[in-house]
């Protein structure tokens, strides 16, 4: 099957936003106008096409990034829907990794919400070109220009309106296209009929001001245009579009559009902007990676003639075909039934069928090309973040970094039958989601599941019941505490058993010192002159890491520590890897006790939005929860309180806030950093853990 769309006519985009900015509705409308959906799905009805997991339809939030394909103006647009809820940062991270451009949707009333900031920073990290769409222009309190200034102030971006709204709130009826300098008025509610008319008299001054700003921004992107502009010549529509495109792809400018997706206004111009201003795979730099055999840097440019390379960015369990692996092709092409090399795992895999996904139905294809996003059936070993490539030309593409889980709950199956199914189900779910972990406590035999927040784990437990028919009891949420050291220590670790027959002998001297927060673990080998043979060094490292999994204070994992192995001794006959592993473990435990060990807890960044009259009460409550209030600012009739609060104090906060503010307060929180637990509280936690 030959390529249907040239590469330059392909767009891989994500739609990113805060929870209620109207992202799913916008995606729905895009699918409706591009002819993929015949009846518009409303989130209010729980019938939106992109939200196809039952939990999403009930909660009205998007959890899994379904990938869907649609066509507009002879271009193929692949849309990856990204969730806006903070517990699903991992989904946003992985979708940003595989797209070339994004549409950031903002609510015209709320403007830039805290979650928008998080997603925006993730997009900055990957250098993703963006266009902004200020939605819900028909809502009471809508303010397009405030939205634009918030994008500049809060996100530090350079927003340049390419449209401005005609009318506001319930009089919103169209928009002025600043590029073509015309007005578009919508005639009917389906938004399929619009008329181009002269710009309303009372808007001429505003339009002139904003068109001038647009032309200036365009001229700055290109020297030839700058000369023409300065000489007072009129720029053509084509030149303006080319200038906007160039500046957008270079992430020097964010074109801003407006509309009301719910009222079907502004969606087609948004699609035009995706085609006109966002990059094709050929416009973005070649994808970088390393050659697994030599370790040298390597890259693949977007071309069908290059060797095949792709990144698996999502795994999903499907009731009909089993495991689906979503992947993005960066170079070359791939036929169904062929073999690929998983360079991350060093395994050869066979691709069974290849499916291209619409939100909830799929179509089988025999071949995929550079720039395509598809799902493969039949990959057994591949997990999220793995590279798939041509066996003859291996490469490992930059993988994705996922945050550590911060909250755990104990989970117990209700019956023996549930017990067997639960293990299998939890394995499948952890394959799908790298921020979800499962482990069994050695002492108690309890199964603990860990994730990014209460909602994240609630949805996992919900899926166990619905998809896997596993009924389980869930314990109270537990905080993922960690331990670290604040001081240094030099210690000896010695394991000697020599009583007849073959003995055991391992002897090490270790130095422990603290690392900067977030640096994890570092092992430094300073052994000289062979006092410990080289083959035993990895065993010492392994022993230390094993001991670090259960710290010396309360058995929590130890982080941010450097261990220097600087001396030791060995025995010709009795030394073994096992003996040195145990010696490393003994040494670490002794050293950690001496090096001033402390308990760390996850601290969350919290933003609470409350009406003025409840502010004092809410701040008092945050202080009582050991919170540190960082600042406040007014936002459309309410106050936004920003604070850092330990996660341990935030359980059940939603209910508490509702009762304090009579249901009018809202909050979002996300993991910020680990911080030391105050002495008196740490002592309580330690006593409890030790069964005191």
mmCIF file of C-alpha atoms in Angstrom, residues 115-485:
data_model
loop_
_atom_site.group_PDB
_atom_site.id
_atom_site.type_symbol
_atom_site.label_atom_id
_atom_site.label_comp_id
_atom_site.label_asym_id
_atom_site.label_seq_id
_atom_site.Cartn_x
_atom_site.Cartn_y
_atom_site.Cartn_z
ATOM 1 C CA UNK A 115 -2.112 22.492 35.585
ATOM 2 C CA UNK A 116 -1.599 24.488 32.384
ATOM 3 C CA UNK A 117 1.704 25.650 33.855
ATOM 4 C CA UNK A 118 2.820 22.085 34.559
ATOM 5 C CA UNK A 119 1.971 20.852 31.063
ATOM 6 C CA UNK A 120 3.521 23.961 29.508
ATOM 7 C CA UNK A 121 6.816 23.336 31.281
ATOM 8 C CA UNK A 122 6.814 19.733 30.110
ATOM 9 C CA UNK A 123 6.312 20.989 26.534
ATOM 10 C CA UNK A 124 9.155 23.500 26.999
ATOM 11 C CA UNK A 125 11.384 20.625 28.105
ATOM 12 C CA UNK A 126 10.834 18.876 24.769
ATOM 13 C CA UNK A 127 10.845 22.143 22.734
ATOM 14 C CA UNK A 128 7.365 21.480 21.310
ATOM 15 C CA UNK A 129 6.000 24.249 19.005
ATOM 16 C CA UNK A 130 2.539 25.356 20.170
ATOM 17 C CA UNK A 131 -0.488 27.364 19.183
ATOM 18 C CA UNK A 132 -2.878 28.602 21.871
ATOM 19 C CA UNK A 133 -6.647 28.387 21.616
ATOM 20 C CA UNK A 134 -8.645 30.466 24.110
ATOM 21 C CA UNK A 135 -11.892 28.540 24.394
ATOM 22 C CA UNK A 136 -15.295 29.169 26.040
ATOM 23 C CA UNK A 137 -15.573 32.745 24.702
ATOM 24 C CA UNK A 138 -19.352 32.465 25.240
ATOM 25 C CA UNK A 139 -19.011 31.996 29.027
ATOM 26 C CA UNK A 140 -19.844 34.695 31.565
ATOM 27 C CA UNK A 141 -16.606 36.392 32.592
ATOM 28 C CA UNK A 142 -14.797 35.518 29.336
ATOM 29 C CA UNK A 143 -11.841 37.804 28.622
ATOM 30 C CA UNK A 144 -9.644 37.025 25.603
ATOM 31 C CA UNK A 145 -7.061 39.748 26.203
ATOM 32 C CA UNK A 146 -6.585 38.818 29.858
ATOM 33 C CA UNK A 147 -5.957 35.243 28.691
ATOM 34 C CA UNK A 148 -3.268 36.489 26.284
ATOM 35 C CA UNK A 149 -1.489 38.530 28.984
ATOM 36 C CA UNK A 150 -1.613 35.551 31.405
ATOM 37 C CA UNK A 151 0.132 33.375 28.805
ATOM 38 C CA UNK A 152 2.894 35.990 28.703
ATOM 39 C CA UNK A 153 3.118 36.622 32.474
ATOM 40 C CA UNK A 154 2.598 33.164 33.945
ATOM 41 C CA UNK A 155 4.179 31.012 31.246
ATOM 42 C CA UNK A 156 6.864 33.440 30.093
ATOM 43 C CA UNK A 157 5.849 32.823 26.467
ATOM 44 C CA UNK A 158 5.425 35.232 23.552
ATOM 45 C CA UNK A 159 1.707 35.053 22.661
ATOM 46 C CA UNK A 160 0.660 36.858 19.460
ATOM 47 C CA UNK A 161 -3.074 36.943 18.608
ATOM 48 C CA UNK A 162 -3.817 35.925 14.995
ATOM 49 C CA UNK A 163 -7.564 36.353 15.667
ATOM 50 C CA UNK A 164 -9.626 38.479 18.013
ATOM 51 C CA UNK A 165 -13.209 37.740 19.108
ATOM 52 C CA UNK A 166 -16.284 39.604 17.858
ATOM 53 C CA UNK A 167 -18.597 40.028 20.821
ATOM 54 C CA UNK A 168 -18.108 38.382 24.186
ATOM 55 C CA UNK A 169 -20.071 36.083 26.530
ATOM 56 C CA UNK A 170 -23.560 35.543 25.077
ATOM 57 C CA UNK A 171 -22.934 38.052 22.230
ATOM 58 C CA UNK A 172 -19.864 36.127 20.975
ATOM 59 C CA UNK A 173 -20.704 35.515 17.336
ATOM 60 C CA UNK A 174 -17.471 35.268 15.392
ATOM 61 C CA UNK A 175 -13.903 36.427 15.059
ATOM 62 C CA UNK A 176 -11.628 38.736 13.113
ATOM 63 C CA UNK A 177 -8.924 36.948 11.123
ATOM 64 C CA UNK A 178 -5.959 39.324 11.545
ATOM 65 C CA UNK A 179 -3.910 37.536 8.867
ATOM 66 C CA UNK A 180 -6.498 38.085 6.128
ATOM 67 C CA UNK A 181 -7.953 41.185 7.809
ATOM 68 C CA UNK A 182 -11.567 40.008 7.522
ATOM 69 C CA UNK A 183 -14.380 39.158 9.919
ATOM 70 C CA UNK A 184 -15.957 35.676 10.152
ATOM 71 C CA UNK A 185 -19.500 35.594 11.543
ATOM 72 C CA UNK A 186 -21.153 32.253 12.384
ATOM 73 C CA UNK A 187 -24.683 31.942 11.035
ATOM 74 C CA UNK A 188 -25.893 28.698 12.603
ATOM 75 C CA UNK A 189 -25.220 26.813 15.816
ATOM 76 C CA UNK A 190 -23.485 23.873 14.169
ATOM 77 C CA UNK A 191 -20.771 26.249 13.020
ATOM 78 C CA UNK A 192 -20.759 24.760 9.542
ATOM 79 C CA UNK A 193 -22.093 27.978 8.015
ATOM 80 C CA UNK A 194 -20.073 31.128 8.420
ATOM 81 C CA UNK A 195 -19.927 34.377 6.453
ATOM 82 C CA UNK A 196 -16.996 36.623 5.727
ATOM 83 C CA UNK A 197 -17.971 40.245 6.252
ATOM 84 C CA UNK A 198 -16.397 43.636 6.791
ATOM 85 C CA UNK A 199 -14.875 44.227 10.226
ATOM 86 C CA UNK A 200 -17.445 45.878 12.560
ATOM 87 C CA UNK A 201 -16.923 49.673 12.828
ATOM 88 C CA UNK A 202 -16.472 49.681 16.609
ATOM 89 C CA UNK A 203 -13.586 47.206 16.328
ATOM 90 C CA UNK A 204 -11.475 48.878 13.672
ATOM 91 C CA UNK A 205 -9.127 50.575 16.146
ATOM 92 C CA UNK A 206 -8.487 47.363 18.159
ATOM 93 C CA UNK A 207 -8.005 45.350 14.966
ATOM 94 C CA UNK A 208 -5.499 47.900 13.616
ATOM 95 C CA UNK A 209 -3.511 47.756 16.886
ATOM 96 C CA UNK A 210 -3.368 43.939 17.032
ATOM 97 C CA UNK A 211 -2.684 43.499 13.310
ATOM 98 C CA UNK A 212 0.263 45.851 13.673
ATOM 99 C CA UNK A 213 1.593 43.725 16.569
ATOM 100 C CA UNK A 214 1.184 40.591 14.445
ATOM 101 C CA UNK A 215 3.008 42.110 11.464
ATOM 102 C CA UNK A 216 5.852 43.248 13.726
ATOM 103 C CA UNK A 217 6.205 39.746 15.198
ATOM 104 C CA UNK A 218 6.184 38.219 11.682
ATOM 105 C CA UNK A 219 8.774 40.709 10.400
ATOM 106 C CA UNK A 220 11.081 39.828 13.292
ATOM 107 C CA UNK A 221 11.074 36.183 12.213
ATOM 108 C CA UNK A 222 12.546 36.844 8.767
ATOM 109 C CA UNK A 223 15.068 39.389 7.481
ATOM 110 C CA UNK A 224 13.505 39.804 4.026
ATOM 111 C CA UNK A 225 10.097 40.447 5.568
ATOM 112 C CA UNK A 226 11.682 42.881 8.042
ATOM 113 C CA UNK A 227 13.135 44.970 5.177
ATOM 114 C CA UNK A 228 9.801 44.957 3.346
ATOM 115 C CA UNK A 229 7.895 45.886 6.518
ATOM 116 C CA UNK A 230 10.260 48.727 7.455
ATOM 117 C CA UNK A 231 9.992 50.168 3.947
ATOM 118 C CA UNK A 232 6.239 50.377 4.470
ATOM 119 C CA UNK A 233 5.333 47.728 1.854
ATOM 120 C CA UNK A 234 2.222 45.584 2.425
ATOM 121 C CA UNK A 235 3.022 41.944 3.350
ATOM 122 C CA UNK A 236 0.949 39.367 1.451
ATOM 123 C CA UNK A 237 -1.225 36.805 3.287
ATOM 124 C CA UNK A 238 1.182 34.065 2.141
ATOM 125 C CA UNK A 239 4.181 35.943 3.556
ATOM 126 C CA UNK A 240 2.436 36.551 6.881
ATOM 127 C CA UNK A 241 1.526 32.847 7.169
ATOM 128 C CA UNK A 242 5.061 31.767 6.283
ATOM 129 C CA UNK A 243 6.462 34.157 8.910
ATOM 130 C CA UNK A 244 4.079 32.901 11.602
ATOM 131 C CA UNK A 245 4.944 29.308 10.729
ATOM 132 C CA UNK A 246 8.688 29.948 10.908
ATOM 133 C CA UNK A 247 8.473 31.726 14.286
ATOM 134 C CA UNK A 248 6.101 29.080 15.716
ATOM 135 C CA UNK A 249 8.310 26.146 14.723
ATOM 136 C CA UNK A 250 11.299 27.931 16.271
ATOM 137 C CA UNK A 251 9.189 28.290 19.480
ATOM 138 C CA UNK A 252 9.743 32.072 19.318
ATOM 139 C CA UNK A 253 6.052 32.854 19.146
ATOM 140 C CA UNK A 254 2.727 31.356 20.167
ATOM 141 C CA UNK A 255 -0.088 32.258 17.723
ATOM 142 C CA UNK A 256 -3.289 32.775 19.758
ATOM 143 C CA UNK A 257 -6.741 31.867 18.427
ATOM 144 C CA UNK A 258 -10.161 32.038 20.042
ATOM 145 C CA UNK A 259 -13.517 30.287 19.887
ATOM 146 C CA UNK A 260 -16.205 28.349 21.660
ATOM 147 C CA UNK A 261 -15.894 24.646 20.855
ATOM 148 C CA UNK A 262 -19.146 23.853 22.639
ATOM 149 C CA UNK A 263 -20.992 26.358 20.423
ATOM 150 C CA UNK A 264 -19.041 25.173 17.351
ATOM 151 C CA UNK A 265 -17.365 28.514 16.719
ATOM 152 C CA UNK A 266 -13.714 28.821 15.797
ATOM 153 C CA UNK A 267 -12.946 25.125 15.289
ATOM 154 C CA UNK A 268 -12.361 25.157 11.519
ATOM 155 C CA UNK A 269 -9.968 28.143 11.743
ATOM 156 C CA UNK A 270 -8.167 26.205 14.495
ATOM 157 C CA UNK A 271 -7.753 23.256 12.104
ATOM 158 C CA UNK A 272 -6.458 25.649 9.445
ATOM 159 C CA UNK A 273 -3.908 26.952 11.970
ATOM 160 C CA UNK A 274 -2.746 23.386 12.754
ATOM 161 C CA UNK A 275 -2.082 22.840 9.041
ATOM 162 C CA UNK A 276 -0.629 26.328 8.425
ATOM 163 C CA UNK A 277 1.551 26.838 11.497
ATOM 164 C CA UNK A 278 2.429 23.567 13.224
ATOM 165 C CA UNK A 279 5.379 21.490 11.973
ATOM 166 C CA UNK A 280 5.390 18.412 9.786
ATOM 167 C CA UNK A 281 7.817 15.647 10.844
ATOM 168 C CA UNK A 282 10.208 17.083 8.221
ATOM 169 C CA UNK A 283 10.290 20.473 10.024
ATOM 170 C CA UNK A 284 11.575 19.183 13.344
ATOM 171 C CA UNK A 285 15.197 18.200 14.043
ATOM 172 C CA UNK A 286 16.291 14.612 13.415
ATOM 173 C CA UNK A 287 15.565 12.368 16.388
ATOM 174 C CA UNK A 288 18.666 11.624 18.473
ATOM 175 C CA UNK A 289 19.787 8.380 20.009
ATOM 176 C CA UNK A 290 22.809 6.163 20.644
ATOM 177 C CA UNK A 291 24.197 3.159 18.833
ATOM 178 C CA UNK A 292 23.760 0.268 21.324
ATOM 179 C CA UNK A 293 26.902 -1.477 20.061
ATOM 180 C CA UNK A 294 29.368 1.418 20.176
ATOM 181 C CA UNK A 295 27.657 3.843 22.564
ATOM 182 C CA UNK A 296 28.248 6.657 20.044
ATOM 183 C CA UNK A 297 25.612 9.319 19.404
ATOM 184 C CA UNK A 298 23.473 8.680 16.363
ATOM 185 C CA UNK A 299 20.387 10.157 14.746
ATOM 186 C CA UNK A 300 17.573 9.362 12.304
ATOM 187 C CA UNK A 301 16.045 11.989 10.052
ATOM 188 C CA UNK A 302 12.392 11.916 8.975
ATOM 189 C CA UNK A 303 12.548 9.984 5.734
ATOM 190 C CA UNK A 304 11.053 6.744 4.409
ATOM 191 C CA UNK A 305 14.447 5.771 2.962
ATOM 192 C CA UNK A 306 16.261 5.842 6.340
ATOM 193 C CA UNK A 307 16.449 2.616 8.417
ATOM 194 C CA UNK A 308 13.295 1.952 10.453
ATOM 195 C CA UNK A 309 13.141 3.442 13.970
ATOM 196 C CA UNK A 310 10.160 3.990 16.282
ATOM 197 C CA UNK A 311 9.367 4.659 19.929
ATOM 198 C CA UNK A 312 6.749 2.673 21.848
ATOM 199 C CA UNK A 313 4.937 5.298 23.901
ATOM 200 C CA UNK A 314 1.951 3.478 25.313
ATOM 201 C CA UNK A 315 0.861 -0.069 26.112
ATOM 202 C CA UNK A 316 -2.824 -0.907 26.436
ATOM 203 C CA UNK A 317 -4.651 -4.108 27.253
ATOM 204 C CA UNK A 318 -7.431 -4.568 24.729
ATOM 205 C CA UNK A 319 -10.321 -6.975 25.374
ATOM 206 C CA UNK A 320 -10.358 -8.175 21.734
ATOM 207 C CA UNK A 321 -6.764 -8.351 20.496
ATOM 208 C CA UNK A 322 -4.740 -8.519 23.726
ATOM 209 C CA UNK A 323 -1.812 -6.188 24.192
ATOM 210 C CA UNK A 324 -1.688 -3.086 21.977
ATOM 211 C CA UNK A 325 1.605 -1.220 21.672
ATOM 212 C CA UNK A 326 1.217 2.344 20.418
ATOM 213 C CA UNK A 327 4.294 3.588 18.584
ATOM 214 C CA UNK A 328 5.482 6.589 16.596
ATOM 215 C CA UNK A 329 7.596 5.948 13.493
ATOM 216 C CA UNK A 330 10.539 8.363 13.306
ATOM 217 C CA UNK A 331 12.214 6.983 10.196
ATOM 218 C CA UNK A 332 11.814 4.298 7.545
ATOM 219 C CA UNK A 333 8.763 2.094 7.114
ATOM 220 C CA UNK A 334 7.385 -1.120 8.571
ATOM 221 C CA UNK A 335 5.209 -3.936 7.212
ATOM 222 C CA UNK A 336 2.869 -6.021 9.337
ATOM 223 C CA UNK A 337 4.196 -9.530 9.902
ATOM 224 C CA UNK A 338 7.829 -8.382 9.827
ATOM 225 C CA UNK A 339 10.457 -8.609 12.566
ATOM 226 C CA UNK A 340 11.799 -5.620 14.473
ATOM 227 C CA UNK A 341 14.599 -5.281 16.981
ATOM 228 C CA UNK A 342 13.794 -3.907 20.439
ATOM 229 C CA UNK A 343 17.169 -2.253 21.061
ATOM 230 C CA UNK A 344 16.293 -1.184 24.622
ATOM 231 C CA UNK A 345 15.765 -4.807 25.703
ATOM 232 C CA UNK A 346 18.089 -6.380 23.116
ATOM 233 C CA UNK A 347 15.248 -8.674 21.889
ATOM 234 C CA UNK A 348 13.904 -9.509 18.442
ATOM 235 C CA UNK A 349 10.113 -9.162 18.155
ATOM 236 C CA UNK A 350 7.554 -9.968 15.489
ATOM 237 C CA UNK A 351 4.917 -7.393 14.608
ATOM 238 C CA UNK A 352 1.587 -9.171 14.099
ATOM 239 C CA UNK A 353 -1.072 -6.767 12.858
ATOM 240 C CA UNK A 354 -0.766 -2.987 12.617
ATOM 241 C CA UNK A 355 -3.819 -0.926 13.507
ATOM 242 C CA UNK A 356 -4.507 2.745 12.977
ATOM 243 C CA UNK A 357 -6.776 4.012 15.633
ATOM 244 C CA UNK A 358 -9.768 6.188 15.559
ATOM 245 C CA UNK A 359 -10.855 7.013 19.125
ATOM 246 C CA UNK A 360 -12.940 3.850 19.556
ATOM 247 C CA UNK A 361 -12.707 1.941 16.321
ATOM 248 C CA UNK A 362 -9.713 0.818 14.370
ATOM 249 C CA UNK A 363 -8.630 0.059 10.882
ATOM 250 C CA UNK A 364 -6.014 -2.507 9.917
ATOM 251 C CA UNK A 365 -3.137 -1.365 7.698
ATOM 252 C CA UNK A 366 -0.412 -3.420 6.065
ATOM 253 C CA UNK A 367 2.337 -0.809 6.248
ATOM 254 C CA UNK A 368 3.268 2.332 8.204
ATOM 255 C CA UNK A 369 5.662 5.072 7.197
ATOM 256 C CA UNK A 370 7.790 7.804 8.779
ATOM 257 C CA UNK A 371 5.704 10.173 10.865
ATOM 258 C CA UNK A 372 2.848 7.687 11.359
ATOM 259 C CA UNK A 373 1.365 6.792 14.721
ATOM 260 C CA UNK A 374 -0.129 3.313 14.965
ATOM 261 C CA UNK A 375 -0.657 0.386 17.335
ATOM 262 C CA UNK A 376 0.967 -3.016 16.953
ATOM 263 C CA UNK A 377 -0.448 -6.359 18.034
ATOM 264 C CA UNK A 378 1.875 -9.184 19.029
ATOM 265 C CA UNK A 379 4.790 -7.445 20.780
ATOM 266 C CA UNK A 380 5.480 -9.469 23.918
ATOM 267 C CA UNK A 381 8.606 -7.903 25.443
ATOM 268 C CA UNK A 382 8.110 -4.232 24.570
ATOM 269 C CA UNK A 383 7.203 -1.726 27.285
ATOM 270 C CA UNK A 384 6.671 2.041 27.379
ATOM 271 C CA UNK A 385 9.707 4.024 26.250
ATOM 272 C CA UNK A 386 11.366 1.170 24.317
ATOM 273 C CA UNK A 387 12.914 1.739 20.909
ATOM 274 C CA UNK A 388 11.943 -0.501 17.989
ATOM 275 C CA UNK A 389 14.313 -0.466 15.025
ATOM 276 C CA UNK A 390 15.825 -2.228 12.044
ATOM 277 C CA UNK A 391 17.993 -5.188 13.163
ATOM 278 C CA UNK A 392 20.733 -4.268 10.719
ATOM 279 C CA UNK A 393 20.875 -0.620 11.905
ATOM 280 C CA UNK A 394 20.231 -0.585 15.666
ATOM 281 C CA UNK A 395 19.684 2.663 17.578
ATOM 282 C CA UNK A 396 18.314 3.470 21.045
ATOM 283 C CA UNK A 397 16.232 6.648 20.943
ATOM 284 C CA UNK A 398 16.175 8.970 23.945
ATOM 285 C CA UNK A 399 13.792 7.354 26.379
ATOM 286 C CA UNK A 400 11.305 9.050 28.676
ATOM 287 C CA UNK A 401 11.897 9.989 32.296
ATOM 288 C CA UNK A 402 9.057 9.137 34.670
ATOM 289 C CA UNK A 403 8.580 10.489 38.203
ATOM 290 C CA UNK A 404 8.640 8.155 41.195
ATOM 291 C CA UNK A 405 5.249 7.325 42.791
ATOM 292 C CA UNK A 406 4.491 9.260 45.994
ATOM 293 C CA UNK A 407 1.517 7.423 47.494
ATOM 294 C CA UNK A 408 0.777 3.751 48.243
ATOM 295 C CA UNK A 409 -2.199 1.727 49.376
ATOM 296 C CA UNK A 410 -2.350 -1.844 50.590
ATOM 297 C CA UNK A 411 -4.688 -3.984 48.487
ATOM 298 C CA UNK A 412 -6.177 -7.352 49.408
ATOM 299 C CA UNK A 413 -8.293 -9.611 47.203
ATOM 300 C CA UNK A 414 -11.676 -10.478 48.710
ATOM 301 C CA UNK A 415 -11.667 -14.156 47.721
ATOM 302 C CA UNK A 416 -9.207 -16.896 46.703
ATOM 303 C CA UNK A 417 -10.398 -16.614 43.094
ATOM 304 C CA UNK A 418 -9.696 -12.871 43.149
ATOM 305 C CA UNK A 419 -6.216 -13.569 44.535
ATOM 306 C CA UNK A 420 -5.117 -15.437 41.397
ATOM 307 C CA UNK A 421 -6.614 -12.901 38.984
ATOM 308 C CA UNK A 422 -5.247 -9.919 40.912
ATOM 309 C CA UNK A 423 -1.577 -10.714 40.384
ATOM 310 C CA UNK A 424 -2.062 -11.013 36.635
ATOM 311 C CA UNK A 425 -4.196 -7.873 36.442
ATOM 312 C CA UNK A 426 -1.730 -5.761 38.429
ATOM 313 C CA UNK A 427 1.143 -6.912 36.197
ATOM 314 C CA UNK A 428 -0.825 -5.857 33.108
ATOM 315 C CA UNK A 429 -1.677 -2.465 34.591
ATOM 316 C CA UNK A 430 1.925 -1.754 35.607
ATOM 317 C CA UNK A 431 3.039 -2.620 32.053
ATOM 318 C CA UNK A 432 0.668 0.053 30.765
ATOM 319 C CA UNK A 433 1.675 2.738 33.219
ATOM 320 C CA UNK A 434 5.294 3.273 34.322
ATOM 321 C CA UNK A 435 4.288 5.503 37.281
ATOM 322 C CA UNK A 436 2.208 2.689 38.770
ATOM 323 C CA UNK A 437 4.220 0.166 40.814
ATOM 324 C CA UNK A 438 3.327 -3.043 42.591
ATOM 325 C CA UNK A 439 5.406 -4.673 45.293
ATOM 326 C CA UNK A 440 4.975 -7.113 48.150
ATOM 327 C CA UNK A 441 6.112 -6.150 51.637
ATOM 328 C CA UNK A 442 8.615 -8.753 52.813
ATOM 329 C CA UNK A 443 7.633 -8.641 56.509
ATOM 330 C CA UNK A 444 3.845 -8.537 56.197
ATOM 331 C CA UNK A 445 3.277 -10.218 52.834
ATOM 332 C CA UNK A 446 0.896 -7.348 51.943
ATOM 333 C CA UNK A 447 0.586 -6.233 48.338
ATOM 334 C CA UNK A 448 1.189 -2.494 47.997
ATOM 335 C CA UNK A 449 0.280 -0.481 44.922
ATOM 336 C CA UNK A 450 1.892 2.931 44.420
ATOM 337 C CA UNK A 451 1.017 5.838 42.143
ATOM 338 C CA UNK A 452 0.994 9.594 41.580
ATOM 339 C CA UNK A 453 -2.036 10.523 43.686
ATOM 340 C CA UNK A 454 -5.324 9.382 45.211
ATOM 341 C CA UNK A 455 -7.269 9.699 41.942
ATOM 342 C CA UNK A 456 -4.625 7.692 40.073
ATOM 343 C CA UNK A 457 -4.971 4.753 42.497
ATOM 344 C CA UNK A 458 -8.769 5.065 42.654
ATOM 345 C CA UNK A 459 -8.949 4.610 38.900
ATOM 346 C CA UNK A 460 -6.583 1.611 39.028
ATOM 347 C CA UNK A 461 -8.776 -0.099 41.670
ATOM 348 C CA UNK A 462 -11.836 0.756 39.585
ATOM 349 C CA UNK A 463 -10.258 -0.828 36.506
ATOM 350 C CA UNK A 464 -9.403 -3.978 38.478
ATOM 351 C CA UNK A 465 -13.096 -4.453 39.132
ATOM 352 C CA UNK A 466 -14.438 -3.450 35.721
ATOM 353 C CA UNK A 467 -11.886 -4.854 33.292
ATOM 354 C CA UNK A 468 -10.431 -7.758 35.250
ATOM 355 C CA UNK A 469 -13.393 -8.559 37.530
ATOM 356 C CA UNK A 470 -11.150 -8.495 40.590
ATOM 357 C CA UNK A 471 -12.869 -7.414 43.794
ATOM 358 C CA UNK A 472 -10.401 -6.025 46.308
ATOM 359 C CA UNK A 473 -10.330 -4.255 49.659
ATOM 360 C CA UNK A 474 -8.153 -1.174 49.717
ATOM 361 C CA UNK A 475 -6.330 0.087 52.790
ATOM 362 C CA UNK A 476 -5.740 3.693 53.788
ATOM 363 C CA UNK A 477 -3.331 5.626 51.594
ATOM 364 C CA UNK A 478 0.247 5.556 52.814
ATOM 365 C CA UNK A 479 2.907 8.097 52.098
ATOM 366 C CA UNK A 480 6.062 7.051 50.244
ATOM 367 C CA UNK A 481 8.606 8.184 52.844
ATOM 368 C CA UNK A 482 12.319 7.970 52.066
ATOM 369 C CA UNK A 483 15.484 8.179 54.139
ATOM 370 C CA UNK A 484 18.800 9.942 53.562
ATOM 371 C CA UNK A 485 21.937 10.914 55.480
#
